[in-house]
Short mmCIF file of C-alpha atoms in Angstrom, two decimals:
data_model
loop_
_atom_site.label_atom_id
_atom_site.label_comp_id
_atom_site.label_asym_id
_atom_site.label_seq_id
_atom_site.Cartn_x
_atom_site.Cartn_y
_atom_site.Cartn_z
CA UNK A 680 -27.21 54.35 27.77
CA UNK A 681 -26.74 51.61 25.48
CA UNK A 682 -23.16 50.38 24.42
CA UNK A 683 -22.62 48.38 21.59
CA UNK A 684 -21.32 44.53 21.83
CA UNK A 685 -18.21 44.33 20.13
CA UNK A 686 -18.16 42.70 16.84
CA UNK A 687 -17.82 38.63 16.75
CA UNK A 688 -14.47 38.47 15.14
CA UNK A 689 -13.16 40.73 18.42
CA UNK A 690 -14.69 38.47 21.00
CA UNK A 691 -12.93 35.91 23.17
CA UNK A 692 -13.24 32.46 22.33
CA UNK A 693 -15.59 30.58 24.50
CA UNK A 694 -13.19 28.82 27.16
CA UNK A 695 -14.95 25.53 26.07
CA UNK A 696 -14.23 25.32 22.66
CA UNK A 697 -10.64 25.98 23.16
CA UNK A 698 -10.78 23.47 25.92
CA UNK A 699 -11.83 20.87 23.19
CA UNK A 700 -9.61 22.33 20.75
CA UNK A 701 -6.33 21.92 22.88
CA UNK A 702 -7.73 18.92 24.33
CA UNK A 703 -7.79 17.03 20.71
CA UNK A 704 -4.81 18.92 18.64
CA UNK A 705 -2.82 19.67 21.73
CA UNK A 706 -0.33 17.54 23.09
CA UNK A 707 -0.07 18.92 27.17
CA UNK A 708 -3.13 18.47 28.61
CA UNK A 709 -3.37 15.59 30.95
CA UNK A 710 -6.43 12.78 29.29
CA UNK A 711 -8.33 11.48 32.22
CA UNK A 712 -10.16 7.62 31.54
CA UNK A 713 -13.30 8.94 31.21
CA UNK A 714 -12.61 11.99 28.73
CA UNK A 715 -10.68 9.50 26.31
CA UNK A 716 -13.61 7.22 26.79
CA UNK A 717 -16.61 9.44 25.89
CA UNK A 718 -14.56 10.99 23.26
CA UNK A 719 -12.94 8.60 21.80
CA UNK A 720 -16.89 7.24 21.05
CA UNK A 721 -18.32 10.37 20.06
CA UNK A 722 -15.60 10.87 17.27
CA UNK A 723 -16.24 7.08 15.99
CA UNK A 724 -19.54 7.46 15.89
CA UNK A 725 -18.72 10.73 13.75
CA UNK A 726 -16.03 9.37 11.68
CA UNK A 727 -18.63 6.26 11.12
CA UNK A 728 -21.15 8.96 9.70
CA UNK A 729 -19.12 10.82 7.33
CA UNK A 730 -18.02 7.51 6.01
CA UNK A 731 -21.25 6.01 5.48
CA UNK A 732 -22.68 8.96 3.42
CA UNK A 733 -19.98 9.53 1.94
CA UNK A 734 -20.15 5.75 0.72
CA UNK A 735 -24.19 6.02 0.34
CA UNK A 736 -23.68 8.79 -1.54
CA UNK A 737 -21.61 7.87 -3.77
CA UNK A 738 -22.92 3.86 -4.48
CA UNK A 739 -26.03 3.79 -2.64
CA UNK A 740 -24.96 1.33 -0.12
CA UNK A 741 -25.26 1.01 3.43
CA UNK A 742 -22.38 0.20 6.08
CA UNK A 743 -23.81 -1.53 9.15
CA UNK A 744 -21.67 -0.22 12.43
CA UNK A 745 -20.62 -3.62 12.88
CA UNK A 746 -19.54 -4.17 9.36
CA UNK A 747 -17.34 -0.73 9.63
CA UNK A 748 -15.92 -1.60 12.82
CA UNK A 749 -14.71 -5.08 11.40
CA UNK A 750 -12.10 -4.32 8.02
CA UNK A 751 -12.39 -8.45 7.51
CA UNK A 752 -16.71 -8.52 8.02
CA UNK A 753 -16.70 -5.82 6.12
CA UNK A 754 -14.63 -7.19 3.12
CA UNK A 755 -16.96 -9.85 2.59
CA UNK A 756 -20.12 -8.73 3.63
CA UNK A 757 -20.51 -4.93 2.73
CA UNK A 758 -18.52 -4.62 -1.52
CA UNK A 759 -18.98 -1.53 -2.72
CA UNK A 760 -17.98 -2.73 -6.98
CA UNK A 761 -18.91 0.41 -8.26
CA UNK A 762 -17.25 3.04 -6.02
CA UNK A 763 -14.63 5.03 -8.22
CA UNK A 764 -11.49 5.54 -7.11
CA UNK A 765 -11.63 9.30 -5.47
CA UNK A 766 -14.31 7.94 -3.04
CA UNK A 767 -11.32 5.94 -0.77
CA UNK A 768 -8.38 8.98 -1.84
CA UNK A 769 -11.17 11.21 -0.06
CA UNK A 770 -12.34 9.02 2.74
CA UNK A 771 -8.39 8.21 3.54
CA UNK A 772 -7.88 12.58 3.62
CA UNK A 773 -10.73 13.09 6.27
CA UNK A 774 -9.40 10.30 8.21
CA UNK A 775 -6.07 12.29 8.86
CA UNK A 776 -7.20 14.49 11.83
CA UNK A 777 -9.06 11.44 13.16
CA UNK A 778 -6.09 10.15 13.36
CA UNK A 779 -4.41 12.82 15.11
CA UNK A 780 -6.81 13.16 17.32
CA UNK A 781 -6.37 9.78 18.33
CA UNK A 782 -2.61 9.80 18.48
CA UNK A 783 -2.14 12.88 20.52
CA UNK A 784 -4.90 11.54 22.87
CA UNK A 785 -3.89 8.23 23.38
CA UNK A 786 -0.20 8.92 24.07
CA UNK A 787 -0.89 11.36 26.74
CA UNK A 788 -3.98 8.94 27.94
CA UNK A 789 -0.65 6.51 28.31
CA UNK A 790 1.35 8.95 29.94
CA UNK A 791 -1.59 9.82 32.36
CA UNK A 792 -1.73 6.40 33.35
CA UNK A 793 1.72 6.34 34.35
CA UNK A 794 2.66 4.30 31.30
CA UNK A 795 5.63 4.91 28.51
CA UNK A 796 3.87 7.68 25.86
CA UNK A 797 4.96 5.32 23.62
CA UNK A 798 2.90 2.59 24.76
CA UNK A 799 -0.51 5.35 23.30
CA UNK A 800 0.81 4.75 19.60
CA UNK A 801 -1.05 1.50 19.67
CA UNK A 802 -3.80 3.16 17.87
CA UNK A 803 -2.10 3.38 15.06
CA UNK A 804 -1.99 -0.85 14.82
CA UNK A 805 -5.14 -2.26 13.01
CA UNK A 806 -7.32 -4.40 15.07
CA UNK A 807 -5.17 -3.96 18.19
CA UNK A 808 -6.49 -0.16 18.39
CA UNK A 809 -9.47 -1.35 19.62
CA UNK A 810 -8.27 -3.87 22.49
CA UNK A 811 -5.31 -0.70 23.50
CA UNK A 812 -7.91 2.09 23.48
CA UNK A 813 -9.92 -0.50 26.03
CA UNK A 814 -7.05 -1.04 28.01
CA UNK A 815 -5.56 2.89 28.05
CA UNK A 816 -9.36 3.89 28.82
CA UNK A 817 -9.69 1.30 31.85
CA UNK A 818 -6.35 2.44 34.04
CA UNK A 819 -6.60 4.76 36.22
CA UNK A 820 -4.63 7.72 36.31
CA UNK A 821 -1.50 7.91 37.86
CA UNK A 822 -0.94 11.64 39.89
CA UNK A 823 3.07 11.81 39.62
CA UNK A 824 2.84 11.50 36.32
CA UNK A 825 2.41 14.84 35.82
CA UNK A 826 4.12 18.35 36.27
CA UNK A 827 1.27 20.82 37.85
CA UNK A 828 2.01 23.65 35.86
CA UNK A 829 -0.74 25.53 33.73
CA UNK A 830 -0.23 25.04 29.77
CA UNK A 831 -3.18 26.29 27.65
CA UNK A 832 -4.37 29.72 26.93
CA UNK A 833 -7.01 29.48 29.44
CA UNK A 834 -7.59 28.42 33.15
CA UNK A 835 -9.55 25.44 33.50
CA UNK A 836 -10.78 24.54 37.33
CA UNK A 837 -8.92 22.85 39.19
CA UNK A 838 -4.85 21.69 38.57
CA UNK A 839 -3.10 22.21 35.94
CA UNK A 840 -0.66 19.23 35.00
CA UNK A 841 1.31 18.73 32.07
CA UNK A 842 4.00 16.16 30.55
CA UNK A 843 7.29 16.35 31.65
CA UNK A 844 9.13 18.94 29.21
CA UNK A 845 11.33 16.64 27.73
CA UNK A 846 9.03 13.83 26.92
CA UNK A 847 6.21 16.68 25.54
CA UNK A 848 8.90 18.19 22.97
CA UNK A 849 9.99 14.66 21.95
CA UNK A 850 6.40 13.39 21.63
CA UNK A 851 5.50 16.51 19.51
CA UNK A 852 8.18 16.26 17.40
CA UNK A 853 7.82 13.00 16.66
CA UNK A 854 3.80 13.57 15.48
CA UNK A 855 4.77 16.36 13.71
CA UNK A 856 7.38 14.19 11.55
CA UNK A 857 4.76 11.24 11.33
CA UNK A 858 2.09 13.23 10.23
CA UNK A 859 4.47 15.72 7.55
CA UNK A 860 5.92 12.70 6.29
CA UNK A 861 2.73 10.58 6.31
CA UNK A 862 0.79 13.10 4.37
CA UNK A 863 3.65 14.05 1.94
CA UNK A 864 3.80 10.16 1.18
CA UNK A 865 -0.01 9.58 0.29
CA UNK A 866 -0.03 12.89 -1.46
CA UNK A 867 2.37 11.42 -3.99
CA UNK A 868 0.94 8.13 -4.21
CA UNK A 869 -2.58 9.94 -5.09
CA UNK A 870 -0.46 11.87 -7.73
CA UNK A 871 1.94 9.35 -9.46
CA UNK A 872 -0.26 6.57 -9.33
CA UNK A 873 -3.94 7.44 -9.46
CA UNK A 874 -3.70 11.01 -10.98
CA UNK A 875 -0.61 10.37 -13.69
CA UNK A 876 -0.59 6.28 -13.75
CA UNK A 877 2.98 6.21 -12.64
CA UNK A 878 5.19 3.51 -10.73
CA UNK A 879 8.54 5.62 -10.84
CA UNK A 880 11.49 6.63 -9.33
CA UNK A 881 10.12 9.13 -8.02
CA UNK A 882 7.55 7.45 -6.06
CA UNK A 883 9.65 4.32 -4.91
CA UNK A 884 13.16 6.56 -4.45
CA UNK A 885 12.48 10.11 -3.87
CA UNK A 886 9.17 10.56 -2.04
CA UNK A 887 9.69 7.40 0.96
CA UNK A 888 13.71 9.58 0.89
CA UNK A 889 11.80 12.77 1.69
CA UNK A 890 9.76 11.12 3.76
CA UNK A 891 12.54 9.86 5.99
CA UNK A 892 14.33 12.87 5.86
CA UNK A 893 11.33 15.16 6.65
CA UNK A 894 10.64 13.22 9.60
CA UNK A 895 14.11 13.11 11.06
CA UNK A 896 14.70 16.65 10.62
CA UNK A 897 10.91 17.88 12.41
CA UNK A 898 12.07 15.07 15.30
CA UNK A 899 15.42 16.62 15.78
CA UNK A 900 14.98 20.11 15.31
CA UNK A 901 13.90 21.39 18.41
CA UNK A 902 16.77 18.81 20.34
CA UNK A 903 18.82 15.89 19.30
CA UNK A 904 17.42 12.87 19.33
CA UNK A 905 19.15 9.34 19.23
CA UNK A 906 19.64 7.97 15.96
CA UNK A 907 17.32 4.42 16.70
CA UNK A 908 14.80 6.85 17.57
CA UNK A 909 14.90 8.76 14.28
CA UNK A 910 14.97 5.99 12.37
CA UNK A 911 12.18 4.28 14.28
CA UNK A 912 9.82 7.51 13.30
CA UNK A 913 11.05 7.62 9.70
CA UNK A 914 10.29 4.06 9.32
CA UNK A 915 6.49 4.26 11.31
CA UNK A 916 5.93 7.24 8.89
CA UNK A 917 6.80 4.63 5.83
CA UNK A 918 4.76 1.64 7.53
CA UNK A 919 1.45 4.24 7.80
CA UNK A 920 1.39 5.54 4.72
CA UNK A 921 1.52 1.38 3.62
CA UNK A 922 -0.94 0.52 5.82
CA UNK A 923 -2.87 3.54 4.66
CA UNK A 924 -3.01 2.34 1.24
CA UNK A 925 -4.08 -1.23 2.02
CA UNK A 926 -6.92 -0.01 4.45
CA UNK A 927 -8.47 1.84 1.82
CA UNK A 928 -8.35 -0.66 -0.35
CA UNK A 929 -5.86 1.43 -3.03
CA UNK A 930 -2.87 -1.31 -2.85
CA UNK A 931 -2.75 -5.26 -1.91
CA UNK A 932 -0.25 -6.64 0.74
CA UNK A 933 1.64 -8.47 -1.28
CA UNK A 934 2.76 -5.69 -3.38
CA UNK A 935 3.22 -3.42 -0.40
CA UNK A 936 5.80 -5.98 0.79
CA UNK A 937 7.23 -5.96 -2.01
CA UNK A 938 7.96 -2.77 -2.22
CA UNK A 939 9.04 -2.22 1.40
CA UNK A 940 12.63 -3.45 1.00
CA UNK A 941 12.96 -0.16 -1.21
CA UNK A 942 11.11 2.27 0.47
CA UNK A 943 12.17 1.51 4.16
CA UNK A 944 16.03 1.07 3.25
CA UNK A 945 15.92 4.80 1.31
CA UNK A 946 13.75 6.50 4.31
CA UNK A 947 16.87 5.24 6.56
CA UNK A 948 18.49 7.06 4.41
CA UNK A 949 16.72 10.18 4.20
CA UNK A 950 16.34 9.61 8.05
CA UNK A 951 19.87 10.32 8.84
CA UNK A 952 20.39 12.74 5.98
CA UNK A 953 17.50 14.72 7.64
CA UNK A 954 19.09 14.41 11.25
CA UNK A 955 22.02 15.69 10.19
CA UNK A 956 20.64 18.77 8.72
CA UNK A 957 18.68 19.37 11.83
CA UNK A 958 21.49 19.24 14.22
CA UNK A 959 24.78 20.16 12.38
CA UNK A 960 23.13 23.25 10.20
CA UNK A 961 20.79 26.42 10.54
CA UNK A 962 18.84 25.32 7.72
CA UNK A 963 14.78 26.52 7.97
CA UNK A 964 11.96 24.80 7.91
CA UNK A 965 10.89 26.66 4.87
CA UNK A 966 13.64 24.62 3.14
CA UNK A 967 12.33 21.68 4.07
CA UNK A 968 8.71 22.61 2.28
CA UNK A 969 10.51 23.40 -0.51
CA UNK A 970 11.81 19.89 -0.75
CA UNK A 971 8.02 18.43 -0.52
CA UNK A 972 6.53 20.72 -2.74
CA UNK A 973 8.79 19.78 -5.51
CA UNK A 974 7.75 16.64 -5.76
CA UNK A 975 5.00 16.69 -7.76
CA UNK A 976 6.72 18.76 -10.84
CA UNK A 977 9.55 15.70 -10.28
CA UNK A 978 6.76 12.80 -10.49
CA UNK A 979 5.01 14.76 -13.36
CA UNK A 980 8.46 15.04 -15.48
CA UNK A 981 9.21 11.60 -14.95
CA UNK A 982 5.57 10.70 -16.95
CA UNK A 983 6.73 13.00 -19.43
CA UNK A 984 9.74 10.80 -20.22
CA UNK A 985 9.72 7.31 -19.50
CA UNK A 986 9.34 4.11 -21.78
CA UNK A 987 9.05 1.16 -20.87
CA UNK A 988 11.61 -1.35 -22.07
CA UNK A 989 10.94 -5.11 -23.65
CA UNK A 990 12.14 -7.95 -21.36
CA UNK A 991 12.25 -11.56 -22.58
CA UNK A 992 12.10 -14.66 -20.01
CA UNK A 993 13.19 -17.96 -21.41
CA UNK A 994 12.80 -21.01 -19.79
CA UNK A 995 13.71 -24.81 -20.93
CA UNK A 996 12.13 -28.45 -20.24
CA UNK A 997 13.95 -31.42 -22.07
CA UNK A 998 11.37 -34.32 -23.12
CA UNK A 999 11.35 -38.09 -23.55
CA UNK A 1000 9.44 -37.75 -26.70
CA UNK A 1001 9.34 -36.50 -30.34
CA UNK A 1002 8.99 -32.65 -31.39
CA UNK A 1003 5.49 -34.27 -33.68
CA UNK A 1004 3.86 -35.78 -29.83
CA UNK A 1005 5.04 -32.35 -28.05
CA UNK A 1006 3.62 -30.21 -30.49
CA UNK A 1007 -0.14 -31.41 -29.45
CA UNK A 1008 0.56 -30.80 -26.63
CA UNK A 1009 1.73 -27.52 -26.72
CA UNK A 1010 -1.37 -25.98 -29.20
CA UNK A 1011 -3.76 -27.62 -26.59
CA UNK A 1012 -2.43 -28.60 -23.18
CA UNK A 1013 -5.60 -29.21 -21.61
CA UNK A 1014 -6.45 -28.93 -17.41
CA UNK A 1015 -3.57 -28.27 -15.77
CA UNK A 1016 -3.56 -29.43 -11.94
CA UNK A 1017 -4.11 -27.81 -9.11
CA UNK A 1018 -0.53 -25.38 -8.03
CA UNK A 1019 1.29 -26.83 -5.62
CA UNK A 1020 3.87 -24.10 -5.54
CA UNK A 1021 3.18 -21.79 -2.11
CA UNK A 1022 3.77 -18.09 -4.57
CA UNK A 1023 0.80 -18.82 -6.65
CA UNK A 1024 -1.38 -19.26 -3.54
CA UNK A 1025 -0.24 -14.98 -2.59
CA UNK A 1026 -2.51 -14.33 -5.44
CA UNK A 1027 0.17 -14.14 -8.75
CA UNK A 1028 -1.98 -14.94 -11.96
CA UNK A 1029 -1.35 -18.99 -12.62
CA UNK A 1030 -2.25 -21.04 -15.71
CA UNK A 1031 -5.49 -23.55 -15.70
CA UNK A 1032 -5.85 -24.60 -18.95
CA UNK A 1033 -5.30 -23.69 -22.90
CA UNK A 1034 -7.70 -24.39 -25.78
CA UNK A 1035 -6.75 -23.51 -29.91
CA UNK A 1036 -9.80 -21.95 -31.93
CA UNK A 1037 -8.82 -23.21 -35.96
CA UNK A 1038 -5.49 -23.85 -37.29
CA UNK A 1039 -2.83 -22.27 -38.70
CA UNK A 1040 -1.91 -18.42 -38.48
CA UNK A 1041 -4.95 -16.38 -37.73
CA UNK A 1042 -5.76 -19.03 -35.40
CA UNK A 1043 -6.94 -18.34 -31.69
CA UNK A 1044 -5.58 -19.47 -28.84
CA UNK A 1045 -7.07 -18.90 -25.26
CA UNK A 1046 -5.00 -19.71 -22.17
CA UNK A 1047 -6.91 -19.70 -18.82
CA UNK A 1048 -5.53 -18.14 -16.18
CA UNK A 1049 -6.56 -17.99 -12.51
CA UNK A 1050 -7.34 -14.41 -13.15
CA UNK A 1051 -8.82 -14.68 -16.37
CA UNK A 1052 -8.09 -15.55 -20.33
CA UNK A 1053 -5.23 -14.71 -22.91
CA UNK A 1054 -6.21 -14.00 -25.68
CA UNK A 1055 -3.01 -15.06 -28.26
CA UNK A 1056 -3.73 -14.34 -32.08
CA UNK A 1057 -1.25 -17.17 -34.04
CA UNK A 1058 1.13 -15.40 -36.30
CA UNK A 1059 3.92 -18.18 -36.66
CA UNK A 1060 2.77 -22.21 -37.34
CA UNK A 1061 5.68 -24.07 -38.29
CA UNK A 1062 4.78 -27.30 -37.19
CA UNK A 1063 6.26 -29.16 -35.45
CA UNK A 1064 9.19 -26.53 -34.50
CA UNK A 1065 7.50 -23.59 -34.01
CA UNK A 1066 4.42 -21.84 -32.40
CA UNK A 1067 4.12 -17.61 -32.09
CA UNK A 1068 1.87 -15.58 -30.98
CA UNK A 1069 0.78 -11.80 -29.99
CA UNK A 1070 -0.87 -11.33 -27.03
CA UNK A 1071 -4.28 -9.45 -27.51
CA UNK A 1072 -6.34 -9.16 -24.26
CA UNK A 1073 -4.68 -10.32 -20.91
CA UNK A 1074 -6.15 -10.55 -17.45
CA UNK A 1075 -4.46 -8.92 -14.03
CA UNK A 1076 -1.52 -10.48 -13.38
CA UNK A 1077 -2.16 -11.25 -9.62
CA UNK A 1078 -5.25 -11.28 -7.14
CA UNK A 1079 -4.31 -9.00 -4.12
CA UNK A 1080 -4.48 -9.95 -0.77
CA UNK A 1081 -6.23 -7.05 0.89
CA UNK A 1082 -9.52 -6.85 3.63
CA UNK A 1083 -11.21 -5.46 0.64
CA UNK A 1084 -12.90 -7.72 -2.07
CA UNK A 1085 -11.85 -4.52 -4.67
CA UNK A 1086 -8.73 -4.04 -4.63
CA UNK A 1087 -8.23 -0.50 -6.79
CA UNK A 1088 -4.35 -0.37 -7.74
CA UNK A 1089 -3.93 0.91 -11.04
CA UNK A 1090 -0.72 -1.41 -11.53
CA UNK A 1091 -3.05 -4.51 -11.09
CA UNK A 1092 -4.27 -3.73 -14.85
CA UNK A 1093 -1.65 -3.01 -17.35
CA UNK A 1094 1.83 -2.09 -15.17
CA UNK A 1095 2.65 -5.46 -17.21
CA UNK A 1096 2.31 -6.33 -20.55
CA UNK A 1097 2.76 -9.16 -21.90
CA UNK A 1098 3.47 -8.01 -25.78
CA UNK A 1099 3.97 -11.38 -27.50
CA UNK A 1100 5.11 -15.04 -26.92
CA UNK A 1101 6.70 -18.33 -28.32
CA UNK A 1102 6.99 -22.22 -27.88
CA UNK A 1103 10.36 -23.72 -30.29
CA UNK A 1104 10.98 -27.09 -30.05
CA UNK A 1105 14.07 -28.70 -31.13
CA UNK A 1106 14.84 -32.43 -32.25
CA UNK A 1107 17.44 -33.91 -30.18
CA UNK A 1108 19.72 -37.32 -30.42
CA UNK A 1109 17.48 -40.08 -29.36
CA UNK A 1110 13.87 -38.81 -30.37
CA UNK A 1111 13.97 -36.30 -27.59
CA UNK A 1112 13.08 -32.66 -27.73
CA UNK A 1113 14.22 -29.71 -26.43
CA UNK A 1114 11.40 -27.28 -25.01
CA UNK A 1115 11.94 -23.54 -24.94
CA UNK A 1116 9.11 -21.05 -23.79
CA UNK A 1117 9.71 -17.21 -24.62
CA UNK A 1118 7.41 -14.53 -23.18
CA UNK A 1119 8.18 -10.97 -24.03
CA UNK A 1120 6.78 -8.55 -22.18
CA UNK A 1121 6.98 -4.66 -20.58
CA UNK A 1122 7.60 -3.90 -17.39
CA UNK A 1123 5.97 0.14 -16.31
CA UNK A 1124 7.23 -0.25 -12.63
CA UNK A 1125 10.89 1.38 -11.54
CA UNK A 1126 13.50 1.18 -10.76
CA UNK A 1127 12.96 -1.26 -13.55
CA UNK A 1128 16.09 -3.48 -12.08
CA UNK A 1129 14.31 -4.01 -8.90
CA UNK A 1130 10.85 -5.12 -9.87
CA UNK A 1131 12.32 -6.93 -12.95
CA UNK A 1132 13.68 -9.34 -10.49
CA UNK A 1133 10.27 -9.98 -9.13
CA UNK A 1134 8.39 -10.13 -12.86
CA UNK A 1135 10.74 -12.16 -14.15
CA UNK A 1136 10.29 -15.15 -11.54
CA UNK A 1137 6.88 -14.90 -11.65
CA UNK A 1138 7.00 -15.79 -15.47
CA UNK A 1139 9.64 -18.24 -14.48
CA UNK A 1140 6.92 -19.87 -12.54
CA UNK A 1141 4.53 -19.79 -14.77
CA UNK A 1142 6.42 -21.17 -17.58
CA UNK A 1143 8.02 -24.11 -15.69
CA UNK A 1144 4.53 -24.94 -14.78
CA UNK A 1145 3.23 -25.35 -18.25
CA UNK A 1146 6.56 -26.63 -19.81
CA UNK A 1147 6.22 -29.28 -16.59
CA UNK A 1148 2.95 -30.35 -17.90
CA UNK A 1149 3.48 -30.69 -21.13
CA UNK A 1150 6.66 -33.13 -20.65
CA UNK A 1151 3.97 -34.89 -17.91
CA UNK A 1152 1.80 -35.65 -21.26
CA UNK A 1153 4.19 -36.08 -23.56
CA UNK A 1154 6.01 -38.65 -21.85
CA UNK A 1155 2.76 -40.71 -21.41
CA UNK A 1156 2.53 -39.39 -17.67
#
């Protein structure tokens, strides 16, 4: 007699997939050299392939291994101009269980090899991931490093080690917050910024505070851990999502320093806020969902309100010379020299030169910047007291520092505006003149406070630079 197999869904997994399963998203099973080595290959060589089709797919080029093992090689020899946007938000979503994988591996390779677990979270530092993932995969393994004790579903041959229990629940705990936290954070940033063209409170307040706080309170919740050590995690799970962005080429350096003072000092925050709910209360993790999950109807209320106020920088040169000699000067200020100043060599947007097309209001004038040119319709010519202007077309106002050539931050084209702009010069005692540059411009970054401070040096800069010119000529210098 015949009996009938049972159906697929009722059958027992193969012991070999869940071996590889639990082996790659579990974080008890001992990682011998050789297992981290031959897998740690086989998903590069995968990760490299889903990449590179997913780039040839989209642009039609081709990354060489070596350019896609090297961020800088690959900068300058592999561009990819025309790749929109969603290409690098998707590539940067597939690389998340890479990137567990290579976490959860790498601290237990560590622990096998009778180093700190800690020690494994070197994967996580670009360009050092490579020489650490050498190094964990050539120790050998250390045998009292483990508790022989069976921990997955199934019976492998041979012993069964695992972590000690206390370092295992830390260790998970700790992934878990990264990873929550992590994703939460470049969730938002896809949202506010790239979906909704935002730079808000809600992305530079709330979401790095939830971050923080989601982290601390997935670290402490199954035990208390020390407060360093919850604010270390909350403050990795910031400096990932950061280094995220830059590796995909979605945000610069410089403006991801800039913005660190913010976002690290509120994930502290949120850090011990979260500990405290995880050790003092009952509260449930469902809670704590909740809390993500309304994010994005806070980021998307925000757009629905804000404006943008009008800032005005003023900045003042005195010259040895009358208003009539600094007024050429000012229409047509010719090659300016090379910066000297060390901020305009991190990429801000510096002045090279101005030329006037005609005379008079209606006039053109074009000033060259290292970016590119303003274009500044005349609408005041009171000669020689007075020169106004609107500002038509403007370039980006910085160059980012990034291992990509393209560089695609949203905030890099338009975040500021320079509206309109002025020169006034006033007659003083002794045929001297006072010189007075206004720029007026808008600022679509918050907390506006914050970043003003930033904006408004940077125009500082720039206008000192041209006002110090101007005097240079003026004065017969």
């Amino acid at each position: 007699m015949e009996t009938s197999s049972p159906p697929p869904s009722s059958r027992p997994t193969p012991r070999g997939a869940r071996a590889v399963f639990w082996l790659w998203f579990g974080l008890r099973d001992p990682v011998g050299r050789r297992v981290y080595l031959v897998t740690g290959a086989c998903l590069m060589a995968l990760k490299y392939a889903l990449d590179g089709l997913l780039v040839y797919a989209t642009t039609r080029e081709i990354w060489s291994p070596a350019a896609y093992l090297s961020p800088v090689f690959q900068l300058r020899s592999q561009t990819v101009p025309d790749a929109p946007t969603w290409m690098f938000i998707a590539m940067a979503v597939m690389t998340l269980p890479f990137m567990w994988i290579g976490v959860s591996m790498s601290v237990r390779r560590a622990a096998t090899a009778g180093l700190s677990p800690w020690a494994g979270l070197v994967f996580l530092v670009p360009v050092l991931n490579y020489l650490g993932m050498l190094v964990l995969a050539a120790l050998p393994d250390r045998g009292d490093a483990w508790h022989p004790e069976p921990t997955t579903p199934y019976r492998a041959p041979g012993p069964q080690k695992r972590l000690p229990l206390q370092i295992e629940g830390m260790l998970r705990s700790a992934l878990l917050g990264v990873v929550a936290a992590v994703g939460a954070g470049l969730a938002m940033a896809g949202l506010s910024v790239y979906a909704l063209g935002l730079y808000g409170l809600s992305l530079f307040f709330v979401t790095p505070f939830v971050m923080g706080a989601v982290s601390a309170f997935l670290l402490n919740r199954p035990a208390e851990q020390t407060l360093g050590k919850t604010v270390s995690v909350a403050c990795v799970s910031v400096l990932i999502a950061g280094g995220a962005l830059m590796l995909f080429a979605l945000e610069g350096l410089v403006c991801l320093l800039m913005a660190a003072p913010i976002a690290l000092t509120v994930s502290v925050i949120g850090a011990v806020i979260g500990r405290a709910i995880a050790i003092q209360t009952r509260t449930p993790s469902q809670h704590v969902a909740a809390c993500v999950l309304a994010l994005p109807g806070l980021v998307g209320a925000e757009a629905a309100v804000v404006a943008p106020p009008l800032h005005e920088v003023v900045s003042v040169v005195e010259v040895d010379a009358a208003p009539e000699k600094v007024w050429a000067n000012v229409v047509d200020f010719g090659e300016l020299e090379p910066p000297a100043e060390w901020f305009f060599h991190t990429g801000i947007a510096y002045p090279v030169r101005a030329r006037l097309e005609g005379r008079g209001v209606g006039a053109v004038r074009y000033c060259e910047f290292s970016t590119g040119p303003f274009v500044e319709p005349i609408t005041v010519w009171d000669e020689p007291r007075k020169l106004a202007f609107d500002v038509a077309k403007q370039p980006h106002a910085m160059r980012e520092w990034s291992p990509f050539k393209y560089v695609h931050a949203p905030h890099l084209d338009g975040s500021l505006r320079s509206k309109r702009g002025e020169f006034r010069l006033i007659e003083l005692p002794g045929g001297r003149t006072r010189l007075e540059g206004h720029t007026w411009y808008e600022l679509e970054m918050y907390p506006n406070v914050y970043w003003k401070i930033w904006s408004d040096a940077a125009i500082h800069a720039i206008h000192e630079r041209v006002l110090r010119h101007v005097k240079k000529r003026s004065e017969g210098g």
